[in-house]
mmCIF file of C-alpha atoms in Angstrom:
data_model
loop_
_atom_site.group_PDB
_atom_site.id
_atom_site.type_symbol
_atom_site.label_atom_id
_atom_site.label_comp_id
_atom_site.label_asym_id
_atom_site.label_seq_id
_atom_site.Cartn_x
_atom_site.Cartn_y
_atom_site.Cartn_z
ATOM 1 C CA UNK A 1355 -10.226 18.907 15.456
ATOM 2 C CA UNK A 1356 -8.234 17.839 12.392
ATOM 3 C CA UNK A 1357 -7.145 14.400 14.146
ATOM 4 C CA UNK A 1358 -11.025 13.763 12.985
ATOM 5 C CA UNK A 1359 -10.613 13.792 9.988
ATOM 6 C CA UNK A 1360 -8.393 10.560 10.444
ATOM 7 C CA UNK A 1361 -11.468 9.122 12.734
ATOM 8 C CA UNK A 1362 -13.912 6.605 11.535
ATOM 9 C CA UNK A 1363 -16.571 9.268 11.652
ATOM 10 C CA UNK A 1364 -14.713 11.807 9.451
ATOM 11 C CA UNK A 1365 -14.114 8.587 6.757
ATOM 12 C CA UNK A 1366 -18.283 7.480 7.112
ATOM 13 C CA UNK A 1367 -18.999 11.366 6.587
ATOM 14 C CA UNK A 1368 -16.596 11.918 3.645
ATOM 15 C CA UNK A 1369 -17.529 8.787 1.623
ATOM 16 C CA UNK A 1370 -21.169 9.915 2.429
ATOM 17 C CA UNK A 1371 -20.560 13.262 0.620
ATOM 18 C CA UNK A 1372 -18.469 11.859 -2.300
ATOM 19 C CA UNK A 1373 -21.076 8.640 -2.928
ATOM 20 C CA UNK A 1374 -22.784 10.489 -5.710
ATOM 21 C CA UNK A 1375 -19.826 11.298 -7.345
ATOM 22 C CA UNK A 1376 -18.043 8.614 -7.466
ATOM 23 C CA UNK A 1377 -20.821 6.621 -8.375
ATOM 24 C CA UNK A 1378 -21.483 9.435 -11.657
ATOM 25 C CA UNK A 1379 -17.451 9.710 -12.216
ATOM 26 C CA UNK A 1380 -15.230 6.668 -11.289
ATOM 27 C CA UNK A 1381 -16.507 4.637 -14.536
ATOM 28 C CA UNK A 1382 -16.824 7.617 -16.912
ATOM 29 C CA UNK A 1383 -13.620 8.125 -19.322
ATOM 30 C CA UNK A 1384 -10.419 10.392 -18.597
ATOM 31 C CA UNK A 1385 -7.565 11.072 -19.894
ATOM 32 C CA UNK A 1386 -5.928 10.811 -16.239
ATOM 33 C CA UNK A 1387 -6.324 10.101 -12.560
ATOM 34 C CA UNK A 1388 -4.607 10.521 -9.284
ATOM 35 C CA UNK A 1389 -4.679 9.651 -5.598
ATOM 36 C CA UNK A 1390 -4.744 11.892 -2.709
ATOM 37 C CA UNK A 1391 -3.412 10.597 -0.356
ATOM 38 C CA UNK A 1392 -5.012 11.424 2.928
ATOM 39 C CA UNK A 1393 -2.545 9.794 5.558
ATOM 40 C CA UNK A 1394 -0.635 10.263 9.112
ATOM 41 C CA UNK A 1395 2.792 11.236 9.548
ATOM 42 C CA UNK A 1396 3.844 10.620 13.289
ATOM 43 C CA UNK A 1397 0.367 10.862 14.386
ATOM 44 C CA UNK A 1398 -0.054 14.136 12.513
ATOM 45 C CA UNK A 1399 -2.714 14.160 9.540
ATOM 46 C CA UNK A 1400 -0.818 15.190 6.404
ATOM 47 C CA UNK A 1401 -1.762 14.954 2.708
ATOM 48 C CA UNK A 1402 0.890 13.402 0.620
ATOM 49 C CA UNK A 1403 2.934 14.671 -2.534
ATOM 50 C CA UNK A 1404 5.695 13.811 -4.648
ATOM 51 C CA UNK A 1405 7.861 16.077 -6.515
ATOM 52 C CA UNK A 1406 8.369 14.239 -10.089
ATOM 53 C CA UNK A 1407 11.547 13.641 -11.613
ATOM 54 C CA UNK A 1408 13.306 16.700 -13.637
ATOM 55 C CA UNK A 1409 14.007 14.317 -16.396
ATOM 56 C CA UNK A 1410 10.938 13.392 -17.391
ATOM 57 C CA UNK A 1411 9.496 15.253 -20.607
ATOM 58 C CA UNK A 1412 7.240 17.706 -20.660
ATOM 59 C CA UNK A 1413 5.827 20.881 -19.258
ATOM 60 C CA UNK A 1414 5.181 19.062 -15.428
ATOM 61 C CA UNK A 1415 8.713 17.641 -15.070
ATOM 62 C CA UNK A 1416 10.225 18.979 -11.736
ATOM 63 C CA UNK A 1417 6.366 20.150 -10.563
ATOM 64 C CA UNK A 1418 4.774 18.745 -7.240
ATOM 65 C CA UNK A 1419 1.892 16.535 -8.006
ATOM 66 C CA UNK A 1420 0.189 13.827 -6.985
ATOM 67 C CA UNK A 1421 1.043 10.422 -7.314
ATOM 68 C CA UNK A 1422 -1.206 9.175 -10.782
ATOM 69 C CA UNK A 1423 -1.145 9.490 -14.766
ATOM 70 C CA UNK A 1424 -2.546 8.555 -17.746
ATOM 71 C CA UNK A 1425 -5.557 5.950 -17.994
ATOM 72 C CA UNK A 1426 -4.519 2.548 -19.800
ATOM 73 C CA UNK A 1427 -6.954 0.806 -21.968
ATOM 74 C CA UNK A 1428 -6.392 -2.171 -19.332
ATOM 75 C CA UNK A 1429 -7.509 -0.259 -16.019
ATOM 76 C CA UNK A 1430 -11.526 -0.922 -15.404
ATOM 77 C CA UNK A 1431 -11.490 2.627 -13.805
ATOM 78 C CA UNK A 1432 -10.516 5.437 -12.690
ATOM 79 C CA UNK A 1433 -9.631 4.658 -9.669
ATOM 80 C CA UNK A 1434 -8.122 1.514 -10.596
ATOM 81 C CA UNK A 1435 -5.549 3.999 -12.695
ATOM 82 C CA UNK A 1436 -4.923 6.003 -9.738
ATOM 83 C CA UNK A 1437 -4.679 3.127 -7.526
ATOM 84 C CA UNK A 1438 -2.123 1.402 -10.104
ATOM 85 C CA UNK A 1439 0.340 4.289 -10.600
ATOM 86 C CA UNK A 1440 0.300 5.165 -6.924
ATOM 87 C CA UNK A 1441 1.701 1.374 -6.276
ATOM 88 C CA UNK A 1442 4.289 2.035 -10.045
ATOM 89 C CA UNK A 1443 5.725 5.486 -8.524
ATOM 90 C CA UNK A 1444 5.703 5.225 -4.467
ATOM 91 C CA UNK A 1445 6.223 1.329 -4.605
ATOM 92 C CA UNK A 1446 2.610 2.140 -1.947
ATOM 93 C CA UNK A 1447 -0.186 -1.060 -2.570
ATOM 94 C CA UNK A 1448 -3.204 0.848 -1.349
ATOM 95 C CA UNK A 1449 -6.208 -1.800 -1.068
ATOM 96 C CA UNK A 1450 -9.443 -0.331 -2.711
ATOM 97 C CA UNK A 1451 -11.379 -0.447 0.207
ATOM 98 C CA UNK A 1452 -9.045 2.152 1.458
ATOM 99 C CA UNK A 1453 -10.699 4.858 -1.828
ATOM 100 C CA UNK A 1454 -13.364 7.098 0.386
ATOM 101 C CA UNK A 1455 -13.982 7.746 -2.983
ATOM 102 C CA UNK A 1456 -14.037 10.301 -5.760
ATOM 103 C CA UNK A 1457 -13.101 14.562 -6.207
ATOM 104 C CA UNK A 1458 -14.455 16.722 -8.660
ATOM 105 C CA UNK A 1459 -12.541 16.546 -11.664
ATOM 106 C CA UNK A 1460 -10.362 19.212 -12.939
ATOM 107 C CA UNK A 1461 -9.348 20.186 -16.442
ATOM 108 C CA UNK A 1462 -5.575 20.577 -17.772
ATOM 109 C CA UNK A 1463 -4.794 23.671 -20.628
ATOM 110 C CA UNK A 1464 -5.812 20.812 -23.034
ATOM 111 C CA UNK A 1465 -9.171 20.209 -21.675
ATOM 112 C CA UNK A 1466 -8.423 16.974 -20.546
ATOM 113 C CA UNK A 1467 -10.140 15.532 -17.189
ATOM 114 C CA UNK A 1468 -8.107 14.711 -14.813
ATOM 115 C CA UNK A 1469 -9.635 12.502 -12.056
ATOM 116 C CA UNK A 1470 -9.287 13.053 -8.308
ATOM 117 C CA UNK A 1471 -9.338 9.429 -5.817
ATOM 118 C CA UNK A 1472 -8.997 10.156 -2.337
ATOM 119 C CA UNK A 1473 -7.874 7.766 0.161
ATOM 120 C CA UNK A 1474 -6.599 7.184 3.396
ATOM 121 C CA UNK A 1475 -3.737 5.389 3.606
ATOM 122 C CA UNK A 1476 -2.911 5.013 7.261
ATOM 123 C CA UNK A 1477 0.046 6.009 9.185
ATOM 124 C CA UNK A 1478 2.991 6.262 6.908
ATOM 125 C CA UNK A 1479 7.158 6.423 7.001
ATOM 126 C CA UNK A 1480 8.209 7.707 3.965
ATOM 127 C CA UNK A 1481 11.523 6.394 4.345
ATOM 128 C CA UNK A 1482 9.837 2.922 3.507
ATOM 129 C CA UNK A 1483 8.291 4.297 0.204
ATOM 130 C CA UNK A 1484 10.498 3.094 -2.783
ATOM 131 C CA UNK A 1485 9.962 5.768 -5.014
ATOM 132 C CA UNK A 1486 10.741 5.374 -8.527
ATOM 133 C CA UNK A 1487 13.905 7.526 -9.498
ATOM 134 C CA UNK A 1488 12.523 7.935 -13.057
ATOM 135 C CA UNK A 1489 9.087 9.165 -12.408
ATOM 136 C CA UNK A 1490 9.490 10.654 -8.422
ATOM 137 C CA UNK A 1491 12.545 12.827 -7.515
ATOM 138 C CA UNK A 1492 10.926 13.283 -4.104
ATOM 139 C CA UNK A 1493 8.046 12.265 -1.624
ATOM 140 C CA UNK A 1494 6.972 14.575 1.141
ATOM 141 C CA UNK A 1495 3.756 15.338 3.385
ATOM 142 C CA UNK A 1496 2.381 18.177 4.468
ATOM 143 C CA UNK A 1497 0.577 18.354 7.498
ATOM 144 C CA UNK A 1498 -3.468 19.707 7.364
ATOM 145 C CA UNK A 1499 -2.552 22.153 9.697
ATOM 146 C CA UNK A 1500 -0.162 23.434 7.970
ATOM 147 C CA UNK A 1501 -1.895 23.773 4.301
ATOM 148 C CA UNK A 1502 -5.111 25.169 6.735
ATOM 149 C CA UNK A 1503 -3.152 28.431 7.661
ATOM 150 C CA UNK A 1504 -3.846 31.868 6.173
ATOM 151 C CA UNK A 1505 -0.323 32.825 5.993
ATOM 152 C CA UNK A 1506 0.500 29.593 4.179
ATOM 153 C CA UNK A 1507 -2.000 30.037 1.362
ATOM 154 C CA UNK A 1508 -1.941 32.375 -2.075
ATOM 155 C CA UNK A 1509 -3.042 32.598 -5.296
ATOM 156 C CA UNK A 1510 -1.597 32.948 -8.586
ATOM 157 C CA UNK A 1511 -2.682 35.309 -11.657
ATOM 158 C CA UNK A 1512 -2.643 33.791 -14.773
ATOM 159 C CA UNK A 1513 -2.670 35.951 -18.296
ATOM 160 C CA UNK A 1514 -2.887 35.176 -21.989
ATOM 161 C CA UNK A 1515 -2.398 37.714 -24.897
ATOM 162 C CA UNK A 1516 -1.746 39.960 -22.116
ATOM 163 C CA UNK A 1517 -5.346 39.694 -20.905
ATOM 164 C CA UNK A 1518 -6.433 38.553 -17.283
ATOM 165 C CA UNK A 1519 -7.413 34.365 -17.509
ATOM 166 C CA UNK A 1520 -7.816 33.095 -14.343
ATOM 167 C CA UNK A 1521 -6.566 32.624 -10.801
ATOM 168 C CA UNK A 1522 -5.806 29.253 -8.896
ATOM 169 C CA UNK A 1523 -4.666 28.898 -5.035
ATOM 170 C CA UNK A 1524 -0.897 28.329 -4.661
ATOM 171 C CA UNK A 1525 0.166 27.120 -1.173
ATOM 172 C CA UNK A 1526 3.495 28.045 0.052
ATOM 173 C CA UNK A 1527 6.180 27.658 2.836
ATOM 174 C CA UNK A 1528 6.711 23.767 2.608
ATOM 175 C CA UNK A 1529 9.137 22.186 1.085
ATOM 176 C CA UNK A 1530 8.203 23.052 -2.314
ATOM 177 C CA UNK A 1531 5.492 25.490 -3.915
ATOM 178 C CA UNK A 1532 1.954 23.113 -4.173
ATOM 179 C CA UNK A 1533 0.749 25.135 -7.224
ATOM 180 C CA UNK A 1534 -1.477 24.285 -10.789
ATOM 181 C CA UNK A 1535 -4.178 21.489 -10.240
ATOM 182 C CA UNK A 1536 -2.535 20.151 -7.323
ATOM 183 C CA UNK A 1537 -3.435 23.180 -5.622
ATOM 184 C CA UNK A 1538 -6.927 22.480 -6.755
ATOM 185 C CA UNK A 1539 -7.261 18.941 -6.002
ATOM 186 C CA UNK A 1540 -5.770 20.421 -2.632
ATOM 187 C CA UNK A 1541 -7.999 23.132 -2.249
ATOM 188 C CA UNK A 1542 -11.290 20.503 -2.996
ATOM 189 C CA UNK A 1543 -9.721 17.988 -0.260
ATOM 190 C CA UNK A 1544 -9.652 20.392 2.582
ATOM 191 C CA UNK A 1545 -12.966 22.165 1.731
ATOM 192 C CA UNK A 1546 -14.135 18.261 2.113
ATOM 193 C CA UNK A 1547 -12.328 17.390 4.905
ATOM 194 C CA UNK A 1548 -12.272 20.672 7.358
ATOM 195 C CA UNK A 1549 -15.008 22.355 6.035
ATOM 196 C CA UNK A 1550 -15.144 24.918 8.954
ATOM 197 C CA UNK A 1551 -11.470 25.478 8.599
ATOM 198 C CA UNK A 1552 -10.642 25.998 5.172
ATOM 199 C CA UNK A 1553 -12.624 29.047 3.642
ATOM 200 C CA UNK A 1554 -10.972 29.689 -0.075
ATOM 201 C CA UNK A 1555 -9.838 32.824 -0.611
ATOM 202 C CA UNK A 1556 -10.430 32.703 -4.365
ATOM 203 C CA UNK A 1557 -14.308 32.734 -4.402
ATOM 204 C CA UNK A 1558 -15.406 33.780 -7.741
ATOM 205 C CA UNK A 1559 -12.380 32.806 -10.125
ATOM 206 C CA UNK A 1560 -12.016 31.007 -12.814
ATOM 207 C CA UNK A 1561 -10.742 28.166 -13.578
ATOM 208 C CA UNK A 1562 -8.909 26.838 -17.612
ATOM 209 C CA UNK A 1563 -11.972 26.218 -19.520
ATOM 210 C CA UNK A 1564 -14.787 27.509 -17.385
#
């Protein structure tokens, strides 16, 4: 059952899978970090998002993403960056013993790492979140169940020089299209978390840079 994966059993066996990891990862430099957000939305397990602001610069303004960014000099970690611009964009303090721990990490079109944190951060109203308006034009949460359905789920082709690159899931039907590494991280948090579930449907493609 998904409510599980909000059990203390589902957290003891997902920190037990990711312990190797984030022992390897969450001290080794990157260029960025975020938090996923593993949390319950009137009892219901969701994963949460934000939609950041269409007047930032850039090629990611207006995208759905995680809450995170760049790594500072100043954080000790990677999942003290994750952890920091969670609390700078949400306005959400999430204690560190709340990280299960760390994702795979995935690679932007400029090769640079971006590093995965997951954690659980409890039953949430997002009408208490105080989202910054300059970074976060919206918060929302989608439920497991929902991102877990066939009909719900897609991919995406992507060509260069009119050649055939790669694919990457896309996940539709919510409030806004979860595509680009969000739908990675995504696609990594439910193969973790409902592993008999969540089959992807993109076995065999290729991700930027591999």
């Amino acid at each position: 059952m998904l409510s599980d994966c909000l059990s203390a059993e589902g957290e003891r066996r997902c920190r037990r899978l990711l312990a190797g990891a984030t022992a390897r990862l969450r001290a080794r430099p990157a260029a960025a970090a975020v938090l996923v957000p593993l949390c319950s939305v009137r009892g219901v397990p969701a994963l949460l998002y934000t939609l950041r602001s269409s007047r930032l610069t850039g090629r990611h303004r207006g995208d759905v993403s995680f809450p995170g960014g760049k790594c500072d000099p100043a954080d000790k970690d990677v999942v003290h960056t994750a952890l920091r611009e969670t609390r700078e964009e949400l306005g959400l303090a999430v204690p560190p013993e709340h990280v299960w721990g760390v994702l795979q990490p995935v690679h932007d079109r400029q090769k640079a790492t971006v590093v995965p944190v997951l954690a659980g951060v409890g039953p949430l109203d997002l009408q208490s979140l105080t989202p910054s308006p300059d970074e976060v034009d919206e918060v929302f949460a989608l439920p497991l169940a929902h991102l877990l359905q066939t009909q719900n789920q897609g991919y995406t082709h992507f060509c260069q020089g009119g050649h055939f690159r790669y694919t990457l899931p896309v996940f539709l039907h919510g409030p806004h299209r979860v595509w680009g590494l969000t739908a990675i991280i995504t696609e990594f948090t439910l193969q973790l978390l409902a592993p008999g579930a969540y089959q992807p449907r993109l076995a065999g493609s290729r991700l930027p840079g591999g």
